[in-house]
């Protein structure tokens, strides 16, 4: 009888373990399915509520938008962007691409860092936005696809607001303990006031000194300045980016004249088209 009771206890314990395992597995699969689906629709615009607007400078602000639930993920692959729809000063519809500075690991919300230009059509819409307003968003968009270990190192050349896709990719790499990819960033602006995400970039450089290097370049530097001066040159690229190789890639994003100049510099330095990607 004691033997039967012992077997009964063992059987009940085994059943309990199995039930827990199935429950945990079900929750895991449910979370995976929710995470993989995301909140975006590549074909249709969806509205997201602005819950926080933080002015960083006279023409730069951070906009935080809420997702449907606190555990929702946006569903944006690394290095891709979204399309935002708004109205310009005349009331005409305008659509422009933006890259969030948040990742899918930032649940419940996504954030855009926007530089607003005086004559910018979409800049007007962002300037006028107030907490509680809704932004129409569609995505994901973009040709860039990233997988852990696809390159040994990235060189990044960014200008102005072109930093946002670079920041997103770099952050995803550095915050993944299984990703050993190194990142070398050259970031060009006119003045120190134009440098977006500087606090976050400096923090990343401090936290990951062996994996992330940043070199700032200014057209109009202050009197005391230890970065680059003028425009990004071939010498700067040679010094601060990985040398041409099959297992590296140079990413670039900036104003059209800068992108054109960088493409010419990279070609002259021996970087093939396969080693380059322009956002």
Tab-separated table of C-alpha atoms in Angstrom:
chain	number	residue	atom	x	y	z
A	1	UNK	CA	0.000	0.000	0.000
A	2	UNK	CA	2.826	2.385	0.898
A	3	UNK	CA	4.444	1.466	-2.405
A	4	UNK	CA	1.257	2.361	-4.313
A	5	UNK	CA	0.932	5.619	-2.394
A	6	UNK	CA	4.544	6.461	-3.247
A	7	UNK	CA	3.939	5.772	-6.933
A	8	UNK	CA	0.783	7.879	-6.754
A	9	UNK	CA	2.691	10.828	-5.298
A	10	UNK	CA	5.383	10.463	-7.958
A	11	UNK	CA	2.759	10.356	-10.693
A	12	UNK	CA	1.002	13.456	-9.358
A	13	UNK	CA	4.333	15.294	-9.130
A	14	UNK	CA	5.188	14.359	-12.700
A	15	UNK	CA	1.787	15.570	-13.894
A	16	UNK	CA	2.240	18.836	-11.996
A	17	UNK	CA	5.664	19.415	-13.579
A	18	UNK	CA	4.245	18.664	-17.017
A	19	UNK	CA	1.353	21.089	-16.500
A	20	UNK	CA	3.738	23.848	-15.408
A	21	UNK	CA	6.005	23.173	-18.377
A	22	UNK	CA	3.102	23.365	-20.807
A	23	UNK	CA	1.838	26.559	-19.166
A	24	UNK	CA	5.273	28.210	-19.288
A	25	UNK	CA	5.755	27.093	-22.875
A	26	UNK	CA	2.357	28.466	-23.793
A	27	UNK	CA	3.132	31.844	-22.233
A	28	UNK	CA	6.499	31.922	-24.011
A	29	UNK	CA	4.919	31.140	-27.370
A	30	UNK	CA	2.186	33.687	-26.741
A	31	UNK	CA	4.773	36.352	-25.947
A	32	UNK	CA	6.798	35.417	-28.998
A	33	UNK	CA	3.746	35.612	-31.238
A	34	UNK	CA	2.774	38.972	-29.765
A	35	UNK	CA	6.293	40.318	-30.080
A	36	UNK	CA	6.767	39.090	-33.635
A	37	UNK	CA	3.476	40.623	-34.752
A	38	UNK	CA	4.194	44.104	-33.422
A	39	UNK	CA	1.905	47.115	-33.757
A	40	UNK	CA	2.800	48.320	-37.238
A	41	UNK	CA	0.993	47.759	-40.530
A	42	UNK	CA	3.128	48.097	-43.687
A	43	UNK	CA	0.080	48.867	-45.842
A	44	UNK	CA	-2.120	51.055	-43.654
A	45	UNK	CA	-1.529	54.028	-41.360
A	46	UNK	CA	-2.275	53.450	-37.672
A	47	UNK	CA	-2.663	56.165	-35.054
A	48	UNK	CA	-0.469	56.424	-31.955
A	49	UNK	CA	-1.035	58.857	-29.098
A	50	UNK	CA	1.647	61.389	-28.110
A	51	UNK	CA	2.165	60.991	-24.362
A	52	UNK	CA	5.313	63.066	-23.847
A	53	UNK	CA	7.059	65.905	-25.677
A	54	UNK	CA	10.440	67.027	-24.374
A	55	UNK	CA	12.115	70.105	-25.843
A	56	UNK	CA	15.889	69.532	-26.076
A	57	UNK	CA	16.867	72.747	-27.837
A	58	UNK	CA	15.162	75.540	-29.749
A	59	UNK	CA	14.571	73.260	-32.767
A	60	UNK	CA	14.932	69.691	-31.422
A	61	UNK	CA	12.457	67.698	-29.363
A	62	UNK	CA	11.811	64.123	-28.238
A	63	UNK	CA	8.343	62.728	-28.936
A	64	UNK	CA	7.183	59.630	-27.054
A	65	UNK	CA	4.160	57.778	-28.407
A	66	UNK	CA	2.184	55.135	-26.531
A	67	UNK	CA	1.598	51.641	-27.920
A	68	UNK	CA	-1.729	49.842	-27.310
A	69	UNK	CA	-0.583	48.120	-24.091
A	70	UNK	CA	2.371	48.461	-21.679
A	71	UNK	CA	3.766	45.168	-23.016
A	72	UNK	CA	3.313	45.973	-26.721
A	73	UNK	CA	6.355	46.134	-29.020
A	74	UNK	CA	6.420	48.405	-32.058
A	75	UNK	CA	7.605	45.589	-34.329
A	76	UNK	CA	10.353	47.433	-36.186
A	77	UNK	CA	13.349	45.405	-37.428
A	78	UNK	CA	16.789	46.818	-36.612
A	79	UNK	CA	17.826	49.531	-39.056
A	80	UNK	CA	14.396	50.066	-40.597
A	81	UNK	CA	12.131	53.102	-40.349
A	82	UNK	CA	8.515	54.235	-40.261
A	83	UNK	CA	6.490	56.680	-42.359
A	84	UNK	CA	4.759	59.489	-40.452
A	85	UNK	CA	1.814	61.388	-41.925
A	86	UNK	CA	0.889	64.929	-40.991
A	87	UNK	CA	-0.113	68.324	-42.385
A	88	UNK	CA	2.052	71.257	-43.416
A	89	UNK	CA	1.335	74.935	-42.698
A	90	UNK	CA	-1.149	75.092	-45.604
A	91	UNK	CA	-3.062	72.026	-44.418
A	92	UNK	CA	-1.745	69.762	-47.177
A	93	UNK	CA	-0.865	66.159	-46.368
A	94	UNK	CA	2.818	65.321	-45.987
A	95	UNK	CA	4.511	61.972	-45.389
A	96	UNK	CA	8.114	61.602	-44.260
A	97	UNK	CA	10.308	58.710	-43.028
A	98	UNK	CA	11.755	58.684	-39.500
A	99	UNK	CA	13.781	56.182	-37.506
A	100	UNK	CA	12.777	55.673	-33.848
A	101	UNK	CA	15.574	55.814	-31.294
A	102	UNK	CA	13.848	53.081	-29.300
A	103	UNK	CA	14.047	49.322	-29.903
A	104	UNK	CA	11.447	46.580	-29.649
A	105	UNK	CA	12.862	45.866	-26.188
A	106	UNK	CA	11.384	49.225	-25.131
A	107	UNK	CA	7.871	47.976	-24.521
A	108	UNK	CA	4.753	50.110	-24.385
A	109	UNK	CA	6.066	53.096	-26.347
A	110	UNK	CA	8.347	54.334	-29.096
A	111	UNK	CA	10.326	57.554	-29.341
A	112	UNK	CA	11.313	59.920	-32.141
A	113	UNK	CA	13.986	62.614	-31.882
A	114	UNK	CA	13.009	65.308	-34.363
A	115	UNK	CA	14.948	68.306	-35.627
A	116	UNK	CA	12.413	70.876	-36.798
A	117	UNK	CA	13.425	73.172	-39.646
A	118	UNK	CA	11.790	76.604	-40.208
A	119	UNK	CA	10.541	75.724	-43.697
A	120	UNK	CA	10.135	71.981	-43.131
A	121	UNK	CA	6.652	70.752	-44.048
A	122	UNK	CA	6.624	67.869	-41.579
A	123	UNK	CA	8.551	70.004	-39.091
A	124	UNK	CA	5.469	72.220	-38.886
A	125	UNK	CA	3.315	69.246	-37.925
A	126	UNK	CA	5.695	68.161	-35.149
A	127	UNK	CA	6.015	71.733	-33.882
A	128	UNK	CA	2.240	71.982	-33.549
A	129	UNK	CA	1.775	68.602	-31.871
A	130	UNK	CA	0.612	68.586	-28.249
A	131	UNK	CA	0.417	65.780	-25.711
A	132	UNK	CA	-2.788	63.866	-26.413
A	133	UNK	CA	-2.594	64.338	-30.193
A	134	UNK	CA	-2.269	61.335	-32.504
A	135	UNK	CA	0.351	60.578	-35.164
A	136	UNK	CA	-0.469	58.397	-38.188
A	137	UNK	CA	2.307	55.854	-38.733
A	138	UNK	CA	2.945	53.109	-41.306
A	139	UNK	CA	5.763	50.565	-41.540
A	140	UNK	CA	8.183	48.899	-41.317
A	141	UNK	CA	10.042	50.431	-44.259
A	142	UNK	CA	13.611	50.102	-45.500
A	143	UNK	CA	16.114	47.842	-47.279
A	144	UNK	CA	18.535	47.328	-44.390
A	145	UNK	CA	18.437	43.895	-42.766
A	146	UNK	CA	20.638	43.012	-39.814
A	147	UNK	CA	21.591	39.662	-38.348
A	148	UNK	CA	23.966	39.119	-35.450
A	149	UNK	CA	27.455	38.396	-36.723
A	150	UNK	CA	26.872	39.397	-40.356
A	151	UNK	CA	29.979	41.612	-40.156
A	152	UNK	CA	32.977	41.902	-37.881
A	153	UNK	CA	32.623	45.672	-37.650
A	154	UNK	CA	30.537	48.562	-38.872
A	155	UNK	CA	31.881	51.946	-39.853
A	156	UNK	CA	29.193	54.612	-39.638
A	157	UNK	CA	29.267	58.079	-41.183
A	158	UNK	CA	26.350	60.284	-40.151
A	159	UNK	CA	25.422	63.921	-40.599
A	160	UNK	CA	22.778	65.844	-38.637
A	161	UNK	CA	19.552	63.924	-38.138
A	162	UNK	CA	21.097	61.036	-40.103
A	163	UNK	CA	22.304	59.830	-36.716
A	164	UNK	CA	18.977	58.174	-35.839
A	165	UNK	CA	19.331	54.943	-37.878
A	166	UNK	CA	22.967	54.677	-36.751
A	167	UNK	CA	21.955	55.092	-33.120
A	168	UNK	CA	19.264	52.443	-33.468
A	169	UNK	CA	21.632	49.885	-35.039
A	170	UNK	CA	24.481	50.634	-32.625
A	171	UNK	CA	22.245	50.396	-29.587
A	172	UNK	CA	20.777	47.059	-30.735
A	173	UNK	CA	24.273	45.651	-31.231
A	174	UNK	CA	25.730	46.902	-27.965
A	175	UNK	CA	22.795	45.856	-25.787
A	176	UNK	CA	22.873	42.304	-27.151
A	177	UNK	CA	25.358	40.269	-25.042
A	178	UNK	CA	25.611	37.706	-27.858
A	179	UNK	CA	26.657	40.301	-30.443
A	180	UNK	CA	30.402	40.997	-30.618
A	181	UNK	CA	30.242	43.371	-33.599
A	182	UNK	CA	32.306	46.536	-33.196
A	183	UNK	CA	30.975	49.958	-34.185
A	184	UNK	CA	33.041	52.965	-35.318
A	185	UNK	CA	30.977	56.140	-35.750
A	186	UNK	CA	31.914	59.464	-37.369
A	187	UNK	CA	29.227	62.043	-36.645
A	188	UNK	CA	29.317	65.418	-38.413
A	189	UNK	CA	27.410	68.613	-37.567
A	190	UNK	CA	27.726	72.389	-37.912
A	191	UNK	CA	27.912	73.345	-34.207
A	192	UNK	CA	27.831	71.548	-30.845
A	193	UNK	CA	24.173	72.575	-30.460
A	194	UNK	CA	23.344	70.525	-33.574
A	195	UNK	CA	24.634	67.233	-32.128
A	196	UNK	CA	21.609	64.999	-31.539
A	197	UNK	CA	21.615	62.287	-28.848
A	198	UNK	CA	25.051	63.364	-27.613
A	199	UNK	CA	24.390	62.358	-24.021
A	200	UNK	CA	23.219	58.903	-25.100
A	201	UNK	CA	26.114	58.446	-27.544
A	202	UNK	CA	28.717	59.471	-24.956
A	203	UNK	CA	27.118	57.111	-22.442
A	204	UNK	CA	27.359	54.217	-24.914
A	205	UNK	CA	31.018	55.020	-25.616
A	206	UNK	CA	31.729	55.003	-21.892
A	207	UNK	CA	29.798	51.810	-21.199
A	208	UNK	CA	31.191	49.850	-24.180
A	209	UNK	CA	34.708	51.292	-24.709
A	210	UNK	CA	35.997	48.198	-26.540
A	211	UNK	CA	33.056	47.918	-28.916
A	212	UNK	CA	31.913	51.483	-29.651
A	213	UNK	CA	34.042	54.422	-30.770
A	214	UNK	CA	32.724	57.842	-31.755
A	215	UNK	CA	34.454	60.749	-33.462
A	216	UNK	CA	32.637	64.077	-33.667
A	217	UNK	CA	33.269	66.503	-36.547
A	218	UNK	CA	32.115	70.140	-36.486
A	219	UNK	CA	32.061	72.765	-39.193
A	220	UNK	CA	32.056	75.564	-36.621
A	221	UNK	CA	33.744	74.147	-33.513
A	222	UNK	CA	34.084	76.014	-30.208
A	223	UNK	CA	37.470	77.394	-29.168
A	224	UNK	CA	38.203	74.305	-27.093
A	225	UNK	CA	37.544	71.247	-29.243
A	226	UNK	CA	39.315	67.893	-29.586
A	227	UNK	CA	37.229	66.464	-32.441
A	228	UNK	CA	37.413	66.913	-36.183
A	229	UNK	CA	37.031	70.281	-37.905
A	230	UNK	CA	35.410	71.028	-41.263
A	231	UNK	CA	33.921	68.297	-43.442
A	232	UNK	CA	34.492	64.547	-43.077
A	233	UNK	CA	37.671	63.789	-45.025
A	234	UNK	CA	39.290	60.672	-46.435
A	235	UNK	CA	41.911	60.904	-43.696
A	236	UNK	CA	39.219	60.890	-41.003
A	237	UNK	CA	37.626	57.806	-42.566
A	238	UNK	CA	40.987	56.017	-42.738
A	239	UNK	CA	41.679	56.839	-39.094
A	240	UNK	CA	38.280	56.212	-37.522
A	241	UNK	CA	36.594	53.515	-39.664
A	242	UNK	CA	37.572	49.874	-40.207
A	243	UNK	CA	39.758	49.333	-43.278
A	244	UNK	CA	38.201	47.801	-46.402
A	245	UNK	CA	37.560	44.058	-45.913
A	246	UNK	CA	34.937	41.464	-46.815
A	247	UNK	CA	33.703	41.237	-43.211
A	248	UNK	CA	33.038	44.952	-42.611
A	249	UNK	CA	30.412	47.400	-43.825
A	250	UNK	CA	30.243	51.195	-43.929
A	251	UNK	CA	26.823	52.713	-43.260
A	252	UNK	CA	26.135	56.311	-44.217
A	253	UNK	CA	23.239	58.683	-43.681
A	254	UNK	CA	23.170	62.454	-44.028
A	255	UNK	CA	22.177	65.306	-46.331
A	256	UNK	CA	22.393	64.428	-50.068
A	257	UNK	CA	25.599	66.451	-50.714
A	258	UNK	CA	27.312	64.711	-47.806
A	259	UNK	CA	26.169	61.253	-48.940
A	260	UNK	CA	27.538	61.951	-52.417
A	261	UNK	CA	30.881	63.159	-51.062
A	262	UNK	CA	31.191	60.182	-48.701
A	263	UNK	CA	30.455	57.706	-51.504
A	264	UNK	CA	33.294	59.250	-53.539
A	265	UNK	CA	35.682	59.171	-50.542
A	266	UNK	CA	34.884	55.537	-49.791
A	267	UNK	CA	35.341	54.458	-53.404
A	268	UNK	CA	38.742	56.157	-53.583
A	269	UNK	CA	39.752	54.464	-50.319
A	270	UNK	CA	38.982	51.021	-51.764
A	271	UNK	CA	35.571	50.280	-50.266
A	272	UNK	CA	33.505	48.316	-52.795
A	273	UNK	CA	29.762	48.871	-53.272
A	274	UNK	CA	29.110	45.657	-51.353
A	275	UNK	CA	30.935	47.149	-48.365
A	276	UNK	CA	28.642	50.193	-48.289
A	277	UNK	CA	25.011	50.889	-47.424
A	278	UNK	CA	23.191	54.213	-47.557
A	279	UNK	CA	20.057	54.741	-45.478
